[in-house]
Amino acid sequence: MEAIQPRHISDEIKGFLKNVDFNTCLTCGTCAGGCPVSGISGELEGWDIRKVLRKLVYGMVDEIVDSKFPWVCTGCGRCIHACPMKIDIVYLMKIMKKLRDRDKVPGILHKGVLKVLETGNNMGIPEKIYMDVLDIVGEELREQPGFEDFNLPIDKDNVDVAFYPNSKEISADSDDMKWYWKIFHAAKANWTIPKDNWEAVDWGIFTANDEASMTLAKRKIDFVKSHNIKRLILPDCGGGSLGARSSIEKWKAKDPSLAIDYLYIYDIFIEYMKEGRIKVDKSKNTKIHTWHDSCKHGREAERMFGQGKYDEPRWLLQQCTDNFVEMHPTRENAFCCGAGGGAWAGPYKEERNYYGRKKAESIKNSGAEVVVVGCSNCRDQILRGLKPKYNLNIEVKYIWEIIAESLIME
Amino acid sequence: MSFELNGVFYQTDKEGYLENPENWNKEVAEYMASTVDTELTPEHWQVIEILRDYYQEYGYPPQVKVIVKTMQKRFGTEKGNYKYFYQLFPKGPYLQAYKIAGVSNPCKWM
Ligand code: SF4
Ligand code: SF4
C-alpha cells in the first residue's frame, strides 16, 4: 500500500497564509451563515466560505485558486464582520485571486488592468474620443437653462478638487456625468478633471494586482501634486474609493511627502450644502426612497479605516426628500448588491444574480420606490441585474442624480 | 465561427461580430446587416462610413454621441440627432451599427 504523501505547499503560499491563524477558527459557520454565496448551485454547488476555509486548512490551496469561488465572493466583508475570531476572509480571498495565473483571470478584468497601465483607462479609449465625448456632453449641458456658461475644467492648476470619470461613463453612460458637472457648476466649484490617465476605477484591486493598484494610485498622487490641487475626490465604491484609498495610504507610509488629501463624494456635497453653495428643492422627490449601503463605502471602509460612510449619504438624501425608509439589514449589516470585487465586470452573471437575491429581498421588503446608490457598479447591478431578475418595481438613482435634479438654480 | 462570401472565409466572435475589423468590406457589411434584419439604404451607409472613418483613424469605434455629432456636422441637424440614428438602427449602436460596420463592441478591445 502506498503511504499518503503530505502535500507540498510553496513558500510563497505559506508566506501569505501565515498571516491568517486558522487555528483560531471555531468552525462555527457564522461566516457562511451570513454570506450570500452560500446555497449556490452550478459548479460551486455545496460550497460555502466555511468549507473553503476547511479546504485551505487541509492544504487544498489549488482547488480554491482554480475554482470560481474567490471571483464570486465580492469581498463584502460580511463574514469577517460577524466572525467571532475575526479571521480575515477578505484577505484570504484576495490571496486566492492573486495566486491565479494572470492569463486565467476570468473575463476582461486582467485585460482591463493591462489596458489602464498602457493607455490610462480600462477600455483603452483613445484621447481623441475622450475629448470628443467631454466636448459634446459639455455642449449638451450648456443647452440647459442655468448652465449656459458651463465650461469643463480640464487639467486646471491650483483648484480645490480633482474629480475622475470612469470608462463606463466615457464609452456609454456619458449623460451620467452631467449630474456631477451640474452640482460643481451650481456650487461655483473650483475643480478639474484630468486629460491623461483619467480612469477613476482601479481594477487592480479586483484582480489582486497590488503592483498595478500602486501604479494607478501614484498617477493620481502625481496629478494632484503637479497641478497643486487641494483634494482628490474618491468616486465609486470598490476600485475608485477603497482600492485607490488603500494604495494612496501605502504610498504615504512609504514616503510621507507623497501624502495627499482626499475625500468621499458625499463629503464634498455636504460641504456645498452646509456652506449654502447649493440648495435643493425637497418637493421634487415625493416617492419612497431608500439608501443602498455599499460594502466598500460602509462595512469595509469601517474595518480598514475606522469609519464607514453611513450617515453622510443619509444626511444628503434627507436634504432632498422627506420620504425615506431604511432597508433591513442596513448599515454595517447590509448585503452587498453582488457587483463588488469586480463581479459586475466579471463573466459569472448567474452567480452574481443569485448573490444579489439578498439585496433584492431587502429592497422589496423596504417598500421603497427609489433605491439610491453611490457607485456605478452598484447602480448597474441593481438596475440592470436585480431589477429584471427579481421583478423589482423600482427606480435606481445616484445620490448625485437626485441632488442635481433637485437643484434650485439662482 | 465563420461565414463565407465569394469564396473568402471571415471569422466572427461568439456574438457574431467580425473578428478582425481590418477584413471588413461592403459585402461583409451587407452580410452583417442581413444577420440583424437590416436592409442597407444610402442613409445607413452615411453612418457606417463615419464608424469606419473613426475606426480607421483612431483604432476605436466612436461612441453614439460622437456619431450623432459627426452626422450633424456632415449632414445638418435633420440627420444629426438621436431620433434619426435610432430610426436607422433601432437595435442601437452596439447590436446593429457596430456589427454592420465590422467594428465589434468596445469591450472586445479590453
Ligand atoms: S465565522 Fe470565523 S470562526 Fe466561525 S467558521 Fe467562519 S471563520 Fe471560523
Ligand atoms: S467577503 Fe462576502 S462574499 Fe466573500 S466570503 Fe465573506 S461574506 Fe461571502
Coordinates of C-alpha atoms and ligand atoms in Angstrom, one line a residue:
Chain A
M1 CA 0.0 0.0 0.0
E2 CA 1.2 3.5 -0.8
A3 CA 1.6 5.8 2.1
I4 CA -0.3 9.1 1.9
Q5 CA 2.2 11.9 0.9
P6 CA 1.9 15.2 2.6
R7 CA 1.1 18.0 0.1
H8 CA 3.8 20.3 -0.9
I9 CA 2.9 23.9 -0.3
S10 CA 5.2 26.5 -1.8
D11 CA 6.9 29.1 0.4
E12 CA 5.1 31.9 -1.5
I13 CA 1.7 30.5 -0.4
K14 CA 2.9 29.7 3.1
G15 CA 4.1 33.3 3.3
F16 CA 0.6 34.6 2.5
L17 CA -1.2 32.1 4.6
K18 CA 0.9 32.6 7.7
N19 CA -0.8 36.0 8.1
V20 CA -4.0 34.2 9.0
D21 CA -4.3 31.9 12.0
F22 CA -6.6 29.1 11.0
N23 CA -6.2 27.5 14.4
T24 CA -8.5 30.1 16.0
C25 CA -11.3 29.2 13.6
L26 CA -14.2 27.7 15.6
T27 CA -15.8 26.1 12.5
C28 CA -18.9 27.7 13.8
G29 CA -20.1 28.6 10.3
T30 CA -21.2 32.1 11.2
C31 CA -19.3 33.4 8.2
A32 CA -21.2 31.1 5.8
G33 CA -24.5 31.8 7.5
G34 CA -24.2 35.5 6.6
C35 CA -22.6 35.1 3.2
P36 CA -24.8 35.4 0.1
V37 CA -22.8 32.9 -1.8
S38 CA -24.0 30.0 0.5
G39 CA -26.5 27.8 -1.2
I40 CA -25.2 28.5 -4.7
S41 CA -25.9 25.9 -7.4
G42 CA -23.9 25.0 -10.5
E43 CA -20.2 24.5 -10.4
L44 CA -20.0 25.7 -6.8
E45 CA -22.9 23.6 -5.6
G46 CA -22.3 22.6 -2.0
W47 CA -19.5 25.2 -1.4
D48 CA -19.6 27.9 1.1
I49 CA -17.0 30.0 2.8
R50 CA -16.7 27.8 5.9
K51 CA -15.9 24.8 3.7
V52 CA -13.5 26.9 1.7
L53 CA -11.6 27.7 4.9
R54 CA -11.6 24.0 5.9
K55 CA -10.2 23.1 2.5
L56 CA -7.4 25.6 3.0
V57 CA -6.7 24.2 6.4
Y58 CA -6.1 20.8 4.7
G59 CA -3.8 22.5 2.2
M60 CA -6.2 22.3 -0.7
V61 CA -5.0 25.6 -2.0
D62 CA -5.0 24.8 -5.7
E63 CA -8.7 23.7 -5.5
I64 CA -9.7 27.1 -4.2
V65 CA -7.4 29.0 -6.6
D66 CA -8.7 27.1 -9.6
S67 CA -12.3 27.5 -8.6
K68 CA -14.8 30.3 -9.2
F69 CA -15.3 30.9 -5.5
P70 CA -12.8 33.8 -5.0
W71 CA -14.3 35.6 -8.0
V72 CA -17.9 35.1 -6.9
C73 CA -17.0 36.3 -3.4
T74 CA -17.4 40.1 -3.7
G75 CA -15.1 40.9 -0.7
C76 CA -18.1 42.4 1.0
G77 CA -16.7 41.6 4.5
R78 CA -19.9 40.4 6.0
C79 CA -18.2 37.2 7.1
I80 CA -15.3 38.9 8.9
H81 CA -17.7 41.4 10.4
A82 CA -19.6 38.6 12.1
C83 CA -16.8 36.1 12.7
P84 CA -16.2 35.8 16.4
M85 CA -12.4 35.2 15.8
K86 CA -12.1 37.9 13.2
I87 CA -10.5 35.7 10.6
D88 CA -9.6 37.9 7.7
I89 CA -11.5 36.1 4.9
V90 CA -11.4 39.1 2.6
Y91 CA -7.6 39.0 2.7
L92 CA -7.6 35.2 2.1
M93 CA -9.9 35.5 -0.9
K94 CA -7.6 38.2 -2.2
I95 CA -4.6 35.9 -1.9
M96 CA -6.6 33.2 -3.8
K97 CA -7.1 35.6 -6.6
K98 CA -3.5 36.6 -6.5
L99 CA -2.4 33.0 -7.0
R100 CA -4.4 32.6 -10.2
D101 CA -2.2 32.8 -13.3
R102 CA -2.8 36.1 -14.9
D103 CA -3.9 34.6 -18.2
K104 CA -6.5 32.6 -16.3
V105 CA -8.1 35.6 -14.6
P106 CA -11.8 35.3 -15.5
G107 CA -13.3 37.6 -18.1
I108 CA -12.0 41.0 -19.1
L109 CA -10.6 42.2 -15.7
H110 CA -6.9 41.4 -16.3
K111 CA -7.1 42.8 -19.8
G112 CA -8.6 45.9 -18.4
V113 CA -5.7 46.2 -15.9
L114 CA -3.2 45.9 -18.8
K115 CA -5.1 48.5 -20.8
V116 CA -5.2 51.0 -18.0
L117 CA -1.5 50.6 -17.4
E118 CA -0.8 51.1 -21.1
T119 CA -3.4 53.8 -22.0
G120 CA -4.6 55.3 -18.8
N121 CA -8.1 53.9 -18.9
N122 CA -9.6 50.4 -18.5
M123 CA -11.1 50.3 -22.0
G124 CA -8.2 51.8 -23.9
I125 CA -10.3 54.6 -25.1
P126 CA -8.1 57.0 -27.2
E127 CA -7.7 60.5 -26.1
K128 CA -9.5 61.9 -29.2
I129 CA -12.7 60.0 -28.3
Y130 CA -12.4 61.0 -24.6
M131 CA -12.1 64.7 -25.6
D132 CA -14.8 64.5 -28.2
V133 CA -17.2 62.9 -25.7
L134 CA -16.4 65.5 -23.0
D135 CA -16.9 68.3 -25.6
I136 CA -20.3 67.0 -26.7
V137 CA -21.6 66.4 -23.2
G138 CA -20.5 69.9 -22.2
E139 CA -22.2 71.4 -25.2
E140 CA -25.4 69.5 -24.4
L141 CA -25.3 70.7 -20.8
R142 CA -24.9 74.3 -22.0
E143 CA -28.3 74.0 -23.7
Q144 CA -30.0 73.5 -20.4
P145 CA -31.2 76.6 -18.5
G146 CA -28.9 77.7 -15.8
F147 CA -25.9 76.0 -17.3
E148 CA -25.3 78.3 -20.4
D149 CA -21.9 79.3 -19.2
F150 CA -20.7 75.8 -18.2
N151 CA -17.1 75.1 -19.0
L152 CA -15.5 71.8 -18.3
P153 CA -12.2 72.5 -16.5
I154 CA -9.6 70.0 -17.8
D155 CA -6.1 69.8 -16.2
K156 CA -6.5 73.0 -14.3
D157 CA -3.9 74.1 -11.7
N158 CA -4.5 75.3 -8.1
V159 CA -8.0 74.1 -7.9
D160 CA -9.9 72.8 -4.8
V161 CA -10.8 69.3 -6.0
A162 CA -9.9 66.8 -8.7
F163 CA -12.6 64.5 -10.0
Y164 CA -12.1 61.4 -12.2
P165 CA -14.6 59.9 -14.6
N166 CA -14.7 56.2 -15.4
S167 CA -14.5 54.5 -18.7
K168 CA -18.2 53.3 -18.5
E169 CA -19.2 57.0 -18.5
I170 CA -17.0 57.8 -21.5
S171 CA -17.9 54.7 -23.5
A172 CA -21.7 54.5 -22.8
D173 CA -23.3 56.3 -19.9
S174 CA -21.9 59.8 -20.7
D175 CA -25.1 61.6 -19.7
D176 CA -24.5 60.4 -16.1
M177 CA -21.5 62.9 -15.9
K178 CA -23.9 65.8 -16.3
W179 CA -25.2 65.3 -12.7
Y180 CA -21.8 65.9 -11.2
W181 CA -21.0 68.7 -13.5
K182 CA -24.3 70.4 -12.7
I183 CA -23.5 70.3 -9.0
F184 CA -20.0 71.6 -9.4
H185 CA -21.3 74.3 -11.6
A186 CA -24.1 75.3 -9.3
A187 CA -21.7 75.4 -6.3
K188 CA -19.3 77.5 -8.4
A189 CA -16.7 74.9 -7.5
N190 CA -13.1 75.3 -8.4
W191 CA -12.4 71.8 -9.8
T192 CA -10.8 69.9 -12.6
I193 CA -10.8 66.6 -14.4
P194 CA -7.6 65.1 -15.8
K195 CA -6.8 64.9 -19.5
D196 CA -4.5 61.8 -19.2
N197 CA -4.7 58.7 -17.0
W198 CA -8.3 59.7 -16.3
E199 CA -9.7 56.4 -15.2
A200 CA -11.3 56.6 -11.7
V201 CA -11.7 52.9 -11.2
D202 CA -8.8 50.7 -10.2
W203 CA -9.3 47.1 -11.4
G204 CA -6.1 46.1 -9.9
I205 CA -8.0 45.7 -6.6
F206 CA -10.4 43.3 -8.3
T207 CA -7.6 41.0 -9.6
A208 CA -5.4 41.3 -6.5
N209 CA -2.7 43.0 -8.6
D210 CA -1.1 45.2 -5.9
E211 CA 1.6 46.5 -8.2
A212 CA -1.0 47.8 -10.7
S213 CA -3.0 49.4 -7.9
M214 CA 0.1 51.1 -6.6
T215 CA 0.9 52.5 -10.1
L216 CA -2.6 53.8 -10.6
A217 CA -2.7 55.4 -7.2
K218 CA 0.7 57.0 -7.9
R219 CA -0.6 58.5 -11.1
K220 CA -3.4 60.2 -9.1
I221 CA -1.0 61.4 -6.5
D222 CA 1.3 62.8 -9.2
F223 CA -1.7 64.6 -10.9
V224 CA -2.9 66.2 -7.6
K225 CA 0.7 67.2 -6.7
S226 CA 1.8 68.5 -10.1
H227 CA -1.3 70.6 -10.5
N228 CA -1.3 71.8 -6.9
I229 CA -4.7 70.5 -6.3
K230 CA -6.1 70.6 -2.7
R231 CA -8.1 67.4 -2.6
L232 CA -8.9 64.3 -4.6
I233 CA -12.5 63.1 -4.7
L234 CA -12.8 59.3 -4.4
P235 CA -15.6 58.2 -6.6
D236 CA -17.4 54.8 -7.0
C237 CA -17.0 52.3 -4.1
G238 CA -14.6 49.5 -4.7
G239 CA -11.9 50.4 -7.3
G240 CA -12.4 54.2 -7.1
S241 CA -12.6 54.6 -3.4
L242 CA -11.4 51.7 -1.2
G243 CA -8.8 50.5 -3.7
A244 CA -7.4 53.9 -4.5
R245 CA -7.5 54.9 -0.9
S246 CA -5.6 51.9 0.3
S247 CA -2.9 52.4 -2.2
I248 CA -2.7 56.1 -1.6
E249 CA -2.2 55.3 2.1
K250 CA 0.5 52.8 1.3
W251 CA 2.4 55.4 -0.7
K252 CA 2.1 57.8 2.2
A253 CA 3.5 55.2 4.6
K254 CA 6.5 54.6 2.2
D255 CA 7.1 58.3 1.7
P256 CA 5.3 60.9 3.7
S257 CA 6.0 63.6 1.0
L258 CA 3.5 61.7 -1.2
A259 CA 0.6 62.2 1.1
I260 CA -2.4 63.9 -0.4
D261 CA -5.8 64.9 0.9
Y262 CA -8.8 63.1 -0.3
L263 CA -12.5 63.0 0.5
Y264 CA -15.5 61.0 -0.5
I265 CA -18.1 62.3 -2.9
Y266 CA -20.6 62.6 -0.1
D267 CA -18.3 64.9 1.9
I268 CA -17.9 67.4 -0.9
F269 CA -21.6 67.7 -1.5
I270 CA -22.3 68.0 2.2
E271 CA -19.8 70.8 2.3
Y272 CA -21.5 72.6 -0.6
M273 CA -24.9 72.3 1.1
K274 CA -23.7 73.3 4.6
E275 CA -22.0 76.4 3.1
G276 CA -25.2 77.2 1.3
R277 CA -23.4 76.9 -2.1
I278 CA -26.1 74.6 -3.4
K279 CA -29.8 74.5 -2.5
V280 CA -32.2 71.7 -3.2
D281 CA -35.9 71.5 -3.5
K282 CA -37.3 68.6 -1.4
S283 CA -40.7 68.8 -3.0
K284 CA -39.3 67.2 -6.2
N285 CA -38.8 63.9 -4.5
T286 CA -42.0 62.6 -3.1
K287 CA -41.6 58.9 -3.8
I288 CA -40.3 56.5 -1.1
H289 CA -36.5 56.5 -1.1
T290 CA -34.1 54.1 0.4
W291 CA -30.3 54.0 0.7
H292 CA -28.2 51.1 -0.5
D293 CA -25.1 50.8 1.8
S294 CA -22.3 49.7 -0.4
C295 CA -20.0 47.3 1.4
K296 CA -16.8 49.2 0.3
H297 CA -18.2 52.6 1.5
G298 CA -19.7 51.2 4.6
R299 CA -18.5 48.0 6.4
E300 CA -15.2 47.6 4.6
A301 CA -14.2 51.3 4.9
E302 CA -15.1 51.0 8.6
R303 CA -13.0 47.8 9.1
M304 CA -10.0 49.2 7.2
F305 CA -10.1 52.9 8.1
G306 CA -12.2 53.1 11.2
Q307 CA -15.2 54.8 9.8
G308 CA -17.9 53.8 7.3
K309 CA -19.9 56.3 5.2
Y310 CA -23.3 55.5 6.6
D311 CA -24.5 58.9 7.9
E312 CA -23.2 61.1 5.2
P313 CA -25.3 59.8 2.3
R314 CA -28.4 59.6 4.6
W315 CA -27.9 63.2 5.6
L316 CA -27.7 64.2 1.9
L317 CA -30.7 62.2 0.9
Q318 CA -32.7 63.6 3.7
Q319 CA -32.0 67.1 2.4
C320 CA -33.6 66.0 -0.9
T321 CA -36.6 64.1 0.4
D322 CA -38.9 63.7 3.4
N323 CA -39.8 60.2 2.2
F324 CA -37.0 57.9 3.4
V325 CA -37.1 54.3 4.6
E326 CA -34.3 52.1 5.8
M327 CA -33.7 48.6 4.4
H328 CA -33.2 45.7 6.7
P329 CA -30.5 44.7 7.3
T330 CA -28.8 48.0 7.0
R331 CA -25.6 49.9 7.5
E332 CA -22.7 47.6 8.6
N333 CA -25.0 44.6 8.3
A334 CA -26.3 45.4 4.8
F335 CA -25.9 42.9 2.0
C336 CA -23.7 43.6 -0.9
C337 CA -25.6 44.0 -4.2
G338 CA -23.5 41.3 -5.8
A339 CA -21.4 43.6 -8.1
G340 CA -18.5 44.0 -5.7
G341 CA -14.9 42.9 -6.1
G342 CA -15.2 43.3 -9.9
A343 CA -18.1 40.9 -10.2
W344 CA -20.1 43.3 -12.3
A345 CA -17.4 43.3 -15.0
G346 CA -16.8 39.6 -14.5
P347 CA -18.3 36.8 -16.5
Y348 CA -20.3 35.0 -13.8
K349 CA -23.7 36.6 -14.3
E350 CA -25.8 33.8 -12.9
E351 CA -23.8 33.6 -9.7
R352 CA -23.9 37.4 -9.4
N353 CA -27.6 37.5 -9.7
Y354 CA -28.0 34.6 -7.2
Y355 CA -25.8 36.5 -4.9
G356 CA -27.9 39.6 -5.3
R357 CA -31.1 37.9 -4.2
K358 CA -30.4 39.0 -0.6
K359 CA -30.2 42.7 -1.6
A360 CA -33.3 42.3 -3.8
E361 CA -35.2 40.9 -0.8
S362 CA -34.1 43.9 1.4
I363 CA -35.2 46.3 -1.3
K364 CA -38.6 44.6 -1.8
N365 CA -39.3 44.4 1.9
S366 CA -38.4 48.1 2.4
G367 CA -41.3 49.1 0.2
A368 CA -39.1 51.7 -1.4
E369 CA -39.8 53.1 -4.9
V370 CA -36.4 54.6 -5.4
V371 CA -33.2 52.9 -4.5
V372 CA -30.4 55.5 -4.1
V373 CA -26.8 54.4 -4.6
G374 CA -23.3 55.9 -4.5
C375 CA -21.5 53.8 -7.0
S376 CA -21.8 52.9 -10.7
N377 CA -21.3 49.2 -10.3
C378 CA -24.0 49.0 -7.5
R379 CA -26.2 51.1 -9.8
D380 CA -25.7 48.7 -12.8
Q381 CA -26.2 45.6 -10.8
I382 CA -29.4 46.7 -9.1
L383 CA -30.8 48.4 -12.2
R384 CA -29.7 46.0 -14.9
G385 CA -29.2 42.8 -12.9
L386 CA -31.5 42.6 -9.9
K387 CA -34.5 44.7 -11.1
P388 CA -35.3 42.5 -14.1
K389 CA -34.3 39.2 -12.4
Y390 CA -36.4 39.8 -9.3
N391 CA -39.2 41.9 -10.8
L392 CA -38.4 44.9 -8.6
N393 CA -40.7 47.7 -9.2
I394 CA -38.1 50.4 -8.5
E395 CA -36.1 53.3 -9.9
V396 CA -32.4 53.3 -9.2
K397 CA -30.7 56.7 -8.9
Y398 CA -27.4 58.0 -7.9
I399 CA -27.4 60.3 -4.9
W400 CA -25.8 63.0 -7.1
E401 CA -28.5 62.4 -9.7
I402 CA -31.1 63.3 -7.1
I403 CA -29.2 66.3 -5.8
A404 CA -28.6 67.6 -9.4
E405 CA -32.3 67.1 -10.3
S406 CA -33.4 68.9 -7.2
L407 CA -31.1 71.9 -7.5
I408 CA -32.5 75.3 -7.1
M409 CA -30.7 77.5 -9.6
E410 CA -30.4 81.1 -8.6
Chain B
M1 CA -17.4 30.8 -36.0
S2 CA -17.1 32.0 -39.6
F3 CA -19.0 32.7 -42.7
E4 CA -18.1 32.6 -46.4
L5 CA -18.6 35.3 -49.0
N6 CA -17.4 34.8 -52.6
G7 CA -15.0 32.1 -51.6
V8 CA -13.5 34.1 -48.7
F9 CA -13.9 33.0 -45.1
Y10 CA -14.4 35.6 -42.4
Q11 CA -14.0 34.8 -38.7
T12 CA -16.6 36.0 -36.2
D13 CA -16.7 36.0 -32.4
K14 CA -19.3 34.2 -30.4
E15 CA -21.7 37.1 -30.7
G16 CA -21.3 37.2 -34.4
Y17 CA -19.1 40.3 -34.7
L18 CA -16.3 40.4 -37.2
E19 CA -13.2 39.1 -35.5
N20 CA -10.8 41.3 -37.4
P21 CA -12.2 44.7 -38.3
E22 CA -9.4 45.1 -41.0
N23 CA -11.1 42.4 -43.1
W24 CA -14.3 44.4 -43.4
N25 CA -15.6 45.3 -46.9
K26 CA -19.0 46.3 -48.3
E27 CA -20.1 42.7 -48.9
V28 CA -19.3 41.9 -45.3
A29 CA -21.5 44.9 -44.3
E30 CA -24.4 43.6 -46.4
Y31 CA -24.0 40.2 -44.9
M32 CA -23.8 41.5 -41.3
A33 CA -26.8 43.7 -42.0
S34 CA -28.8 40.6 -43.0
T35 CA -28.0 38.9 -39.7
V36 CA -29.6 41.9 -37.8
D37 CA -32.6 42.2 -40.1
T38 CA -31.4 45.4 -41.8
E39 CA -31.7 46.4 -45.4
L40 CA -28.9 48.9 -46.0
T41 CA -30.0 52.2 -47.6
P42 CA -27.8 55.2 -48.6
E43 CA -28.7 56.7 -45.2
H44 CA -27.3 53.7 -43.3
W45 CA -24.2 53.9 -45.3
Q46 CA -23.6 57.5 -44.2
V47 CA -23.5 56.3 -40.6
I48 CA -21.4 53.3 -41.4
E49 CA -18.9 55.5 -43.2
I50 CA -18.5 57.6 -40.0
L51 CA -17.9 54.5 -38.0
R52 CA -15.3 53.2 -40.4
D53 CA -13.6 56.6 -40.7
Y54 CA -13.3 56.9 -37.0
Y55 CA -12.2 53.3 -36.5
Q56 CA -9.5 53.6 -39.2
E57 CA -8.2 56.8 -37.8
Y58 CA -8.2 56.0 -34.1
G59 CA -8.4 52.2 -33.9
Y60 CA -11.5 52.5 -31.8
P61 CA -15.2 52.9 -32.7
P62 CA -16.9 56.2 -31.8
Q63 CA -19.5 56.5 -29.1
V64 CA -23.0 57.1 -30.2
K65 CA -22.8 60.8 -29.1
V66 CA -19.8 61.2 -31.4
I67 CA -21.6 59.5 -34.3
V68 CA -24.6 61.8 -33.9
K69 CA -22.4 64.9 -33.6
T70 CA -20.5 63.9 -36.8
M71 CA -23.7 63.3 -38.6
Q72 CA -24.8 66.8 -37.6
K73 CA -21.6 68.3 -38.9
R74 CA -21.7 66.4 -42.2
F75 CA -25.5 66.5 -43.0
G76 CA -27.1 69.1 -40.7
T77 CA -29.4 68.7 -37.7
E78 CA -32.0 66.9 -39.7
K79 CA -29.8 63.8 -39.7
G80 CA -27.6 64.7 -36.8
N81 CA -30.0 63.7 -33.9
Y82 CA -30.6 60.6 -31.8
K83 CA -34.1 60.0 -33.2
Y84 CA -32.8 59.8 -36.7
F85 CA -30.0 57.5 -35.6
Y86 CA -32.3 55.1 -33.8
Q87 CA -34.8 55.1 -36.7
L88 CA -31.9 53.7 -38.8
F89 CA -30.6 51.4 -36.2
P90 CA -33.5 50.6 -33.8
K91 CA -31.4 47.9 -32.0
G92 CA -28.9 50.5 -31.1
P93 CA -25.2 51.2 -31.9
Y94 CA -23.6 48.1 -30.5
L95 CA -26.0 45.4 -31.6
Q96 CA -26.6 46.9 -35.1
A97 CA -24.4 49.7 -36.3
Y98 CA -21.1 48.5 -34.9
K99 CA -21.8 45.0 -36.1
I100 CA -22.6 46.1 -39.7
A101 CA -19.5 48.4 -39.7
G102 CA -17.4 45.4 -38.6
V103 CA -16.0 47.3 -35.6
S104 CA -17.3 45.0 -32.9
N105 CA -18.0 46.0 -29.3
P106 CA -15.5 48.3 -27.5
C107 CA -15.3 45.7 -24.7
K108 CA -13.6 43.4 -27.1
W109 CA -10.6 45.8 -27.1
M110 CA -10.0 45.0 -23.5
Ligands
SF4_1 S1 -17.2 32.7 11.4 FE1 -15.0 32.7 11.8 S2 -14.7 31.2 13.5 FE2 -16.7 30.8 12.6 S3 -16.3 29.3 10.9 FE3 -16.2 31.3 10.0 S4 -14.0 31.8 10.0 FE4 -14.3 30.1 11.5
SF4_2 S1 -16.5 38.6 1.8 FE1 -18.7 38.5 1.5 S2 -19.0 37.2 -0.3 FE2 -16.9 36.9 0.4 S3 -17.0 35.1 1.7 FE3 -17.2 36.9 3.0 S4 -19.5 37.2 3.2 FE4 -19.1 35.8 1.4

